[in-house]
Tab-separated table of C-alpha atoms in Angstrom:
chain	number	residue	atom	x	y	z
A	1	UNK	CA	52.398	47.910	112.108
A	2	UNK	CA	48.930	48.480	110.865
A	3	UNK	CA	47.533	51.950	109.978
A	4	UNK	CA	43.775	52.814	110.024
A	5	UNK	CA	42.356	54.132	106.726
A	6	UNK	CA	38.942	55.848	106.977
A	7	UNK	CA	37.213	55.330	103.652
A	8	UNK	CA	33.550	56.240	103.274
A	9	UNK	CA	32.765	55.922	106.951
A	10	UNK	CA	34.248	52.446	107.284
A	11	UNK	CA	37.644	51.826	108.897
A	12	UNK	CA	39.923	49.575	106.974
A	13	UNK	CA	43.238	48.178	108.210
A	14	UNK	CA	46.020	48.045	105.782
A	15	UNK	CA	49.651	46.990	106.389
A	16	UNK	CA	52.009	50.015	106.481
A	17	UNK	CA	55.297	49.568	104.908
A	18	UNK	CA	58.061	50.586	107.368
A	19	UNK	CA	61.842	50.618	106.936
A	20	UNK	CA	62.264	47.437	108.803
A	21	UNK	CA	60.120	44.854	106.972
A	22	UNK	CA	60.597	42.093	109.391
A	23	UNK	CA	63.032	39.276	110.053
A	24	UNK	CA	61.961	37.121	107.079
A	25	UNK	CA	62.654	39.737	104.500
A	26	UNK	CA	65.770	40.743	106.353
A	27	UNK	CA	67.016	37.188	106.339
A	28	UNK	CA	66.280	36.806	102.578
A	29	UNK	CA	68.172	39.976	101.838
A	30	UNK	CA	71.181	38.694	103.816
A	31	UNK	CA	71.010	35.428	101.921
A	32	UNK	CA	70.788	37.035	98.504
A	33	UNK	CA	73.650	39.375	99.237
A	34	UNK	CA	75.837	36.585	100.511
A	35	UNK	CA	75.096	34.517	97.402
A	36	UNK	CA	76.112	37.392	95.219
A	37	UNK	CA	79.306	37.953	97.219
A	38	UNK	CA	80.043	34.046	97.006
A	39	UNK	CA	79.566	34.118	93.234
A	40	UNK	CA	81.752	37.188	92.839
A	41	UNK	CA	84.444	35.432	95.038
A	42	UNK	CA	84.352	32.355	92.784
A	43	UNK	CA	84.955	34.666	89.774
A	44	UNK	CA	87.664	36.823	91.404
A	45	UNK	CA	89.500	33.946	93.358
A	46	UNK	CA	91.474	32.521	90.397
A	47	UNK	CA	92.686	35.952	89.421
A	48	UNK	CA	93.684	36.846	93.016
A	49	UNK	CA	95.378	33.475	93.322
A	50	UNK	CA	97.285	34.069	90.078
A	51	UNK	CA	98.462	37.592	91.279
A	52	UNK	CA	99.481	36.163	94.689
A	53	UNK	CA	101.433	33.370	93.090
A	54	UNK	CA	103.256	35.809	90.607
A	55	UNK	CA	104.062	38.028	93.550
A	56	UNK	CA	105.425	35.120	95.669
A	57	UNK	CA	107.479	33.779	92.717
A	58	UNK	CA	108.918	37.114	92.092
A	59	UNK	CA	109.960	37.562	95.759
A	60	UNK	CA	111.404	34.057	95.656
A	61	UNK	CA	113.550	35.062	92.610
A	62	UNK	CA	114.665	38.280	94.239
A	63	UNK	CA	115.725	36.304	97.398
A	64	UNK	CA	117.471	33.611	95.230
A	65	UNK	CA	119.621	36.244	93.548
A	66	UNK	CA	120.928	37.490	96.910
């Protein structure tokens, strides 16, 4: 959206910043956030995998005792 500014008798059009900045900026935000989440997942995944493996091994040992 454009908003008219009256400066010294001349009307100047300047872009008005709204909450929704447009699809390009929105898409870039989504890409950046998804990349951050992906990087975080790459860091956390081995730890989660190790925890999951430990829990499964523990359950397997408990079942083996029965």
